[in-house]
PDB file of C-alpha atoms in Angstrom:
ATOM      1  CA  UNK T   1     -17.290   5.533  -0.156  1.00  0.00           C
ATOM      2  CA  UNK T   2     -17.069   6.235  -3.897  1.00  0.00           C
ATOM      3  CA  UNK T   3     -19.612   9.051  -3.627  1.00  0.00           C
ATOM      4  CA  UNK T   4     -17.621  10.614  -0.785  1.00  0.00           C
ATOM      5  CA  UNK T   5     -14.425  10.290  -2.836  1.00  0.00           C
ATOM      6  CA  UNK T   6     -16.042  11.988  -5.851  1.00  0.00           C
ATOM      7  CA  UNK T   7     -17.354  14.840  -3.708  1.00  0.00           C
ATOM      8  CA  UNK T   8     -13.927  15.461  -2.174  1.00  0.00           C
ATOM      9  CA  UNK T   9     -12.198  15.211  -5.553  1.00  0.00           C
ATOM     10  CA  UNK T  10     -14.629  17.595  -7.244  1.00  0.00           C
ATOM     11  CA  UNK T  11     -14.210  20.096  -4.405  1.00  0.00           C
ATOM     12  CA  UNK T  12     -10.415  19.811  -4.774  1.00  0.00           C
ATOM     13  CA  UNK T  13     -10.599  20.287  -8.552  1.00  0.00           C
ATOM     14  CA  UNK T  14     -12.845  23.331  -8.191  1.00  0.00           C
ATOM     15  CA  UNK T  15     -10.536  25.034  -5.687  1.00  0.00           C
ATOM     16  CA  UNK T  16      -7.451  24.317  -7.814  1.00  0.00           C
ATOM     17  CA  UNK T  17      -9.138  25.632 -10.969  1.00  0.00           C
ATOM     18  CA  UNK T  18     -10.540  28.826  -9.458  1.00  0.00           C
ATOM     19  CA  UNK T  19      -7.477  29.738  -7.383  1.00  0.00           C
ATOM     20  CA  UNK T  20      -4.959  28.924 -10.128  1.00  0.00           C
ATOM     21  CA  UNK T  21      -7.032  30.896 -12.636  1.00  0.00           C
ATOM     22  CA  UNK T  22      -6.515  33.960 -10.452  1.00  0.00           C
ATOM     23  CA  UNK T  23      -2.769  33.333 -10.183  1.00  0.00           C
ATOM     24  CA  UNK T  24      -2.461  32.503 -13.892  1.00  0.00           C
ATOM     25  CA  UNK T  25      -3.971  35.847 -14.853  1.00  0.00           C
ATOM     26  CA  UNK T  26      -1.481  37.616 -12.576  1.00  0.00           C
ATOM     27  CA  UNK T  27       1.652  35.925 -13.995  1.00  0.00           C
ATOM     28  CA  UNK T  28       0.285  34.933 -17.439  1.00  0.00           C
ATOM     29  CA  UNK T  29       1.353  31.277 -17.250  1.00  0.00           C
ATOM     30  CA  UNK T  30      -0.902  28.374 -18.147  1.00  0.00           C
ATOM     31  CA  UNK T  31      -1.512  25.648 -15.553  1.00  0.00           C
ATOM     32  CA  UNK T  32      -2.793  22.104 -15.090  1.00  0.00           C
ATOM     33  CA  UNK T  33      -2.103  19.604 -12.284  1.00  0.00           C
ATOM     34  CA  UNK T  34      -2.369  16.311 -14.195  1.00  0.00           C
ATOM     35  CA  UNK T  35      -0.364  14.775 -17.029  1.00  0.00           C
ATOM     36  CA  UNK T  36      -2.697  11.800 -17.198  1.00  0.00           C
ATOM     37  CA  UNK T  37      -6.485  11.269 -17.169  1.00  0.00           C
ATOM     38  CA  UNK T  38      -8.505  12.247 -14.107  1.00  0.00           C
ATOM     39  CA  UNK T  39      -7.853   9.925 -11.147  1.00  0.00           C
ATOM     40  CA  UNK T  40     -10.089   7.071 -10.105  1.00  0.00           C
ATOM     41  CA  UNK T  41     -10.819   6.076  -6.517  1.00  0.00           C
ATOM     42  CA  UNK T  42      -8.243   3.268  -6.453  1.00  0.00           C
ATOM     43  CA  UNK T  43      -4.810   4.523  -7.547  1.00  0.00           C
ATOM     44  CA  UNK T  44      -2.214   1.770  -7.604  1.00  0.00           C
ATOM     45  CA  UNK T  45       0.630   4.135  -8.486  1.00  0.00           C
ATOM     46  CA  UNK T  46       0.803   7.910  -8.161  1.00  0.00           C
ATOM     47  CA  UNK T  47       3.726   9.694  -9.817  1.00  0.00           C
ATOM     48  CA  UNK T  48       4.493  13.168  -8.482  1.00  0.00           C
ATOM     49  CA  UNK T  49       6.432  15.198 -11.040  1.00  0.00           C
ATOM     50  CA  UNK T  50       7.688  18.707 -10.323  1.00  0.00           C
ATOM     51  CA  UNK T  51       6.266  20.947 -13.052  1.00  0.00           C
ATOM     52  CA  UNK T  52       4.685  20.770 -16.504  1.00  0.00           C
ATOM     53  CA  UNK T  53       7.207  21.752 -19.169  1.00  0.00           C
ATOM     54  CA  UNK T  54       6.824  24.618 -21.597  1.00  0.00           C
ATOM     55  CA  UNK T  55       6.088  28.225 -20.893  1.00  0.00           C
ATOM     56  CA  UNK T  56       2.781  28.867 -22.649  1.00  0.00           C
ATOM     57  CA  UNK T  57       1.038  32.017 -21.545  1.00  0.00           C
ATOM     58  CA  UNK T  58      -2.402  31.725 -19.984  1.00  0.00           C
ATOM     59  CA  UNK T  59      -3.804  34.291 -22.369  1.00  0.00           C
ATOM     60  CA  UNK T  60      -2.521  32.317 -25.368  1.00  0.00           C
ATOM     61  CA  UNK T  61      -4.033  29.083 -24.049  1.00  0.00           C
ATOM     62  CA  UNK T  62      -7.434  30.710 -23.510  1.00  0.00           C
ATOM     63  CA  UNK T  63      -7.379  32.097 -27.056  1.00  0.00           C
ATOM     64  CA  UNK T  64      -6.580  28.621 -28.424  1.00  0.00           C
ATOM     65  CA  UNK T  65      -9.376  27.024 -26.380  1.00  0.00           C
ATOM     66  CA  UNK T  66     -11.814  29.688 -27.548  1.00  0.00           C
ATOM     67  CA  UNK T  67     -11.040  28.838 -31.185  1.00  0.00           C
ATOM     68  CA  UNK T  68     -11.243  25.103 -30.453  1.00  0.00           C
ATOM     69  CA  UNK T  69     -14.665  25.309 -28.801  1.00  0.00           C
ATOM     70  CA  UNK T  70     -16.052  28.093 -30.974  1.00  0.00           C
ATOM     71  CA  UNK T  71     -16.928  30.268 -27.988  1.00  0.00           C
ATOM     72  CA  UNK T  72     -15.137  32.560 -25.566  1.00  0.00           C
ATOM     73  CA  UNK T  73     -13.275  30.610 -22.868  1.00  0.00           C
ATOM     74  CA  UNK T  74     -12.327  32.910 -20.004  1.00  0.00           C
ATOM     75  CA  UNK T  75     -10.751  30.405 -17.585  1.00  0.00           C
ATOM     76  CA  UNK T  76      -9.545  26.858 -17.130  1.00  0.00           C
ATOM     77  CA  UNK T  77     -12.314  25.095 -15.261  1.00  0.00           C
ATOM     78  CA  UNK T  78     -12.263  21.888 -13.229  1.00  0.00           C
ATOM     79  CA  UNK T  79     -13.008  19.813 -16.351  1.00  0.00           C
ATOM     80  CA  UNK T  80      -9.863  21.165 -18.101  1.00  0.00           C
ATOM     81  CA  UNK T  81      -7.137  20.044 -15.699  1.00  0.00           C
ATOM     82  CA  UNK T  82      -6.090  16.660 -17.129  1.00  0.00           C
ATOM     83  CA  UNK T  83      -5.135  14.862 -20.350  1.00  0.00           C
ATOM     84  CA  UNK T  84      -7.021  12.131 -22.198  1.00  0.00           C
ATOM     85  CA  UNK T  85      -3.992   9.820 -22.067  1.00  0.00           C
ATOM     86  CA  UNK T  86      -1.045   9.185 -19.782  1.00  0.00           C
ATOM     87  CA  UNK T  87       1.610  11.495 -21.255  1.00  0.00           C
ATOM     88  CA  UNK T  88       4.490   9.487 -19.755  1.00  0.00           C
ATOM     89  CA  UNK T  89       3.407   6.216 -21.366  1.00  0.00           C
ATOM     90  CA  UNK T  90       1.566   7.096 -24.586  1.00  0.00           C
ATOM     91  CA  UNK T  91       2.001   9.590 -27.402  1.00  0.00           C
ATOM     92  CA  UNK T  92      -1.322  11.449 -27.719  1.00  0.00           C
ATOM     93  CA  UNK T  93      -3.035  11.666 -31.090  1.00  0.00           C
ATOM     94  CA  UNK T  94      -2.726  15.457 -31.270  1.00  0.00           C
ATOM     95  CA  UNK T  95       1.074  15.173 -31.043  1.00  0.00           C
ATOM     96  CA  UNK T  96       1.003  12.614 -33.856  1.00  0.00           C
ATOM     97  CA  UNK T  97      -1.367  14.685 -36.006  1.00  0.00           C
ATOM     98  CA  UNK T  98       0.740  17.834 -35.616  1.00  0.00           C
ATOM     99  CA  UNK T  99       4.064  15.951 -35.935  1.00  0.00           C
ATOM    100  CA  UNK T 100       5.212  17.208 -32.527  1.00  0.00           C
ATOM    101  CA  UNK T 101       7.957  15.606 -30.445  1.00  0.00           C
ATOM    102  CA  UNK T 102       6.143  16.518 -27.240  1.00  0.00           C
ATOM    103  CA  UNK T 103       7.209  14.176 -24.446  1.00  0.00           C
ATOM    104  CA  UNK T 104       9.145  11.801 -26.740  1.00  0.00           C
ATOM    105  CA  UNK T 105      12.441  12.246 -24.871  1.00  0.00           C
ATOM    106  CA  UNK T 106      10.771  11.666 -21.492  1.00  0.00           C
ATOM    107  CA  UNK T 107       8.943   8.581 -22.744  1.00  0.00           C
ATOM    108  CA  UNK T 108      12.150   7.165 -24.262  1.00  0.00           C
ATOM    109  CA  UNK T 109      13.992   7.535 -20.950  1.00  0.00           C
ATOM    110  CA  UNK T 110      11.186   5.947 -18.964  1.00  0.00           C
ATOM    111  CA  UNK T 111      11.154   2.933 -21.303  1.00  0.00           C
ATOM    112  CA  UNK T 112      14.642   2.194 -19.944  1.00  0.00           C
ATOM    113  CA  UNK T 113      13.176   2.025 -16.428  1.00  0.00           C
ATOM    114  CA  UNK T 114       9.734   0.483 -16.924  1.00  0.00           C
ATOM    115  CA  UNK T 115      11.096  -2.478 -18.869  1.00  0.00           C
ATOM    116  CA  UNK T 116       8.927  -5.400 -17.743  1.00  0.00           C
ATOM    117  CA  UNK T 117       5.325  -5.897 -18.819  1.00  0.00           C
ATOM    118  CA  UNK T 118       4.219  -5.373 -15.222  1.00  0.00           C
ATOM    119  CA  UNK T 119       6.061  -2.050 -14.950  1.00  0.00           C
ATOM    120  CA  UNK T 120       4.861  -0.860 -18.370  1.00  0.00           C
ATOM    121  CA  UNK T 121       1.242  -1.537 -17.424  1.00  0.00           C
ATOM    122  CA  UNK T 122       1.774   0.118 -14.055  1.00  0.00           C
ATOM    123  CA  UNK T 123       3.120   3.262 -15.730  1.00  0.00           C
ATOM    124  CA  UNK T 124       0.309   3.279 -18.278  1.00  0.00           C
ATOM    125  CA  UNK T 125      -2.348   3.081 -15.557  1.00  0.00           C
ATOM    126  CA  UNK T 126      -0.631   5.501 -13.166  1.00  0.00           C
ATOM    127  CA  UNK T 127      -1.933   8.920 -12.209  1.00  0.00           C
ATOM    128  CA  UNK T 128       0.593  11.707 -12.751  1.00  0.00           C
ATOM    129  CA  UNK T 129       0.315  14.963 -10.845  1.00  0.00           C
ATOM    130  CA  UNK T 130       2.691  17.926 -10.825  1.00  0.00           C
ATOM    131  CA  UNK T 131       3.833  19.421  -7.525  1.00  0.00           C
ATOM    132  CA  UNK T 132       3.655  22.876  -9.142  1.00  0.00           C
ATOM    133  CA  UNK T 133       0.860  23.284 -11.655  1.00  0.00           C
ATOM    134  CA  UNK T 134       2.154  26.167 -13.784  1.00  0.00           C
ATOM    135  CA  UNK T 135       3.968  25.941 -17.135  1.00  0.00           C
ATOM    136  CA  UNK T 136       7.657  26.513 -16.500  1.00  0.00           C
ATOM    137  CA  UNK T 137      10.364  25.410 -18.929  1.00  0.00           C
ATOM    138  CA  UNK T 138      12.378  23.619 -16.246  1.00  0.00           C
ATOM    139  CA  UNK T 139      12.904  23.585 -12.492  1.00  0.00           C
ATOM    140  CA  UNK T 140      15.214  26.612 -12.693  1.00  0.00           C
ATOM    141  CA  UNK T 141      12.371  28.773 -14.049  1.00  0.00           C
ATOM    142  CA  UNK T 142      10.188  27.959 -11.047  1.00  0.00           C
ATOM    143  CA  UNK T 143      11.469  31.306  -9.751  1.00  0.00           C
ATOM    144  CA  UNK T 144       8.673  32.807 -11.865  1.00  0.00           C
ATOM    145  CA  UNK T 145       6.249  31.503  -9.245  1.00  0.00           C
ATOM    146  CA  UNK T 146       5.728  33.477  -6.059  1.00  0.00           C
ATOM    147  CA  UNK T 147       5.997  31.768  -2.685  1.00  0.00           C
ATOM    148  CA  UNK T 148       2.241  32.140  -2.317  1.00  0.00           C
ATOM    149  CA  UNK T 149       1.648  30.194  -5.538  1.00  0.00           C
ATOM    150  CA  UNK T 150       4.180  27.510  -4.633  1.00  0.00           C
ATOM    151  CA  UNK T 151       2.745  27.060  -1.159  1.00  0.00           C
ATOM    152  CA  UNK T 152      -0.779  26.735  -2.559  1.00  0.00           C
ATOM    153  CA  UNK T 153       0.331  24.018  -5.008  1.00  0.00           C
ATOM    154  CA  UNK T 154       2.293  22.155  -2.321  1.00  0.00           C
ATOM    155  CA  UNK T 155      -0.702  22.220   0.017  1.00  0.00           C
ATOM    156  CA  UNK T 156      -3.151  21.041  -2.651  1.00  0.00           C
ATOM    157  CA  UNK T 157      -0.840  18.268  -3.874  1.00  0.00           C
ATOM    158  CA  UNK T 158      -0.593  16.785  -0.387  1.00  0.00           C
ATOM    159  CA  UNK T 159      -4.364  17.188   0.022  1.00  0.00           C
ATOM    160  CA  UNK T 160      -4.767  15.209  -3.198  1.00  0.00           C
ATOM    161  CA  UNK T 161      -2.665  12.396  -1.734  1.00  0.00           C
ATOM    162  CA  UNK T 162      -4.836  12.422   1.386  1.00  0.00           C
ATOM    163  CA  UNK T 163      -8.030  12.264  -0.696  1.00  0.00           C
ATOM    164  CA  UNK T 164      -6.957   9.545  -3.139  1.00  0.00           C
ATOM    165  CA  UNK T 165      -4.796   7.441  -0.789  1.00  0.00           C
ATOM    166  CA  UNK T 166      -2.652   5.893  -3.551  1.00  0.00           C
ATOM    167  CA  UNK T 167      -1.173   2.480  -2.806  1.00  0.00           C
ATOM    168  CA  UNK T 168       2.328   3.504  -3.943  1.00  0.00           C
ATOM    169  CA  UNK T 169       3.948   6.869  -4.685  1.00  0.00           C
ATOM    170  CA  UNK T 170       6.965   7.700  -6.843  1.00  0.00           C
ATOM    171  CA  UNK T 171       8.486  11.176  -6.799  1.00  0.00           C
ATOM    172  CA  UNK T 172      10.356  12.283  -9.919  1.00  0.00           C
ATOM    173  CA  UNK T 173      12.972  14.229  -8.009  1.00  0.00           C
ATOM    174  CA  UNK T 174      15.742  13.099  -5.681  1.00  0.00           C
ATOM    175  CA  UNK T 175      16.499  16.593  -4.371  1.00  0.00           C
ATOM    176  CA  UNK T 176      16.043  16.530  -0.602  1.00  0.00           C
ATOM    177  CA  UNK T 177      14.735  20.099  -0.361  1.00  0.00           C
ATOM    178  CA  UNK T 178      12.145  19.532  -3.088  1.00  0.00           C
ATOM    179  CA  UNK T 179      11.108  16.235  -1.519  1.00  0.00           C
ATOM    180  CA  UNK T 180      10.530  18.046   1.764  1.00  0.00           C
ATOM    181  CA  UNK T 181       8.252  20.452  -0.113  1.00  0.00           C
ATOM    182  CA  UNK T 182       6.353  17.396  -1.345  1.00  0.00           C
ATOM    183  CA  UNK T 183       5.684  16.400   2.268  1.00  0.00           C
ATOM    184  CA  UNK T 184       8.518  13.878   2.702  1.00  0.00           C
ATOM    185  CA  UNK T 185      10.085  14.017   6.162  1.00  0.00           C
ATOM    186  CA  UNK T 186      13.599  15.334   5.582  1.00  0.00           C
ATOM    187  CA  UNK T 187      15.192  13.093   8.240  1.00  0.00           C
ATOM    188  CA  UNK T 188      13.693   9.987   6.632  1.00  0.00           C
ATOM    189  CA  UNK T 189      15.270  10.493   3.194  1.00  0.00           C
ATOM    190  CA  UNK T 190      17.949   7.908   2.438  1.00  0.00           C
ATOM    191  CA  UNK T 191      19.806   6.826  -0.702  1.00  0.00           C
ATOM    192  CA  UNK T 192      19.274   3.177  -1.661  1.00  0.00           C
ATOM    193  CA  UNK T 193      21.541   3.164  -4.724  1.00  0.00           C
ATOM    194  CA  UNK T 194      21.401   3.917  -8.455  1.00  0.00           C
ATOM    195  CA  UNK T 195      20.376   7.539  -7.718  1.00  0.00           C
ATOM    196  CA  UNK T 196      17.156   6.307  -6.039  1.00  0.00           C
ATOM    197  CA  UNK T 197      16.052   7.441  -2.590  1.00  0.00           C
ATOM    198  CA  UNK T 198      13.418   6.332  -0.108  1.00  0.00           C
ATOM    199  CA  UNK T 199      11.542   8.349   2.469  1.00  0.00           C
ATOM    200  CA  UNK T 200       8.468   8.675   4.667  1.00  0.00           C
ATOM    201  CA  UNK T 201       5.662  11.136   3.982  1.00  0.00           C
ATOM    202  CA  UNK T 202       4.335  13.202   6.861  1.00  0.00           C
ATOM    203  CA  UNK T 203       1.276  10.905   6.851  1.00  0.00           C
ATOM    204  CA  UNK T 204       3.567   7.927   7.487  1.00  0.00           C
ATOM    205  CA  UNK T 205       3.519   6.439   3.969  1.00  0.00           C
ATOM    206  CA  UNK T 206       6.721   4.918   2.611  1.00  0.00           C
ATOM    207  CA  UNK T 207       7.660   6.429  -0.776  1.00  0.00           C
ATOM    208  CA  UNK T 208      10.333   6.154  -3.450  1.00  0.00           C
ATOM    209  CA  UNK T 209      12.141   9.046  -5.159  1.00  0.00           C
ATOM    210  CA  UNK T 210      13.664   8.800  -8.641  1.00  0.00           C
ATOM    211  CA  UNK T 211      16.036  11.332 -10.193  1.00  0.00           C
ATOM    212  CA  UNK T 212      14.592  14.045 -12.396  1.00  0.00           C
ATOM    213  CA  UNK T 213      14.424  12.476 -15.898  1.00  0.00           C
ATOM    214  CA  UNK T 214      16.574  15.366 -17.096  1.00  0.00           C
ATOM    215  CA  UNK T 215      19.517  13.715 -15.301  1.00  0.00           C
ATOM    216  CA  UNK T 216      20.932  11.796 -18.267  1.00  0.00           C
ATOM    217  CA  UNK T 217      23.402   9.542 -16.403  1.00  0.00           C
ATOM    218  CA  UNK T 218      20.673   8.130 -14.184  1.00  0.00           C
ATOM    219  CA  UNK T 219      18.615   7.116 -17.216  1.00  0.00           C
ATOM    220  CA  UNK T 220      21.279   5.214 -19.131  1.00  0.00           C
ATOM    221  CA  UNK T 221      20.144   1.776 -20.340  1.00  0.00           C
ATOM    222  CA  UNK T 222      22.024  -0.018 -17.568  1.00  0.00           C
ATOM    223  CA  UNK T 223      21.108   2.259 -14.664  1.00  0.00           C
ATOM    224  CA  UNK T 224      17.544   2.627 -15.909  1.00  0.00           C
ATOM    225  CA  UNK T 225      17.062  -1.132 -15.596  1.00  0.00           C
ATOM    226  CA  UNK T 226      18.449  -1.011 -12.040  1.00  0.00           C
ATOM    227  CA  UNK T 227      16.030   1.802 -11.161  1.00  0.00           C
ATOM    228  CA  UNK T 228      13.257  -0.417 -12.501  1.00  0.00           C
ATOM    229  CA  UNK T 229      14.404  -3.189 -10.167  1.00  0.00           C
ATOM    230  CA  UNK T 230      14.049  -0.810  -7.200  1.00  0.00           C
ATOM    231  CA  UNK T 231      10.519   0.069  -8.334  1.00  0.00           C
ATOM    232  CA  UNK T 232       9.544  -3.614  -8.729  1.00  0.00           C
ATOM    233  CA  UNK T 233      10.769  -4.332  -5.198  1.00  0.00           C
ATOM    234  CA  UNK T 234       8.928  -1.299  -3.830  1.00  0.00           C
ATOM    235  CA  UNK T 235       5.655  -2.187  -5.595  1.00  0.00           C
ATOM    236  CA  UNK T 236       5.778  -5.816  -4.467  1.00  0.00           C
ATOM    237  CA  UNK T 237       6.441  -5.056  -0.782  1.00  0.00           C
TER     238      UNK T 237
END
């Protein structure tokens, strides 16, 4: 089973890398699907975010990688699609070394939600994938992506879910339209309080949807704790 999983995952990574390389050279935006290490065969929690922040050009990234490796890097390959650490739970060493804020604001907000030891460990060990793989400053700038690019990312993200079969899935958006693009059945989406929603994926899996972390009110200390309670209940069911 593990060999079959690895074969499917490697095929998925190769297609994402080669196809997104073509798109990235057309629109000059960097890309990567994961904001955590590469997934293992048994994912307890998958977090589906919407897009990686920033707006770094693909050309600029390739130039930086070429300097880093001391040779010409012409494309992101399947071994360059993830981070060494979970960016939502840990501050990576390169951010520390370069005195960068990076994801500090995001991590601070999530600490208000993942407050118990169980939730903190769950977040730390989670796999984080973006729905759209290209660097866009925020969800409003997703207009830089063509429908063809968006549809490819949506298709591959759901394929990833089918390959990895995560036990639980959290979406970091509570927008019904965006959730439908993630594969959540629109008629199944229902608010359960504290800006949290539930829904059913098209494969029948029950999922939870949290507000975009940019929504400040939802991530106040008080409401963050209540969101964490919803997650605990969801994980334990």
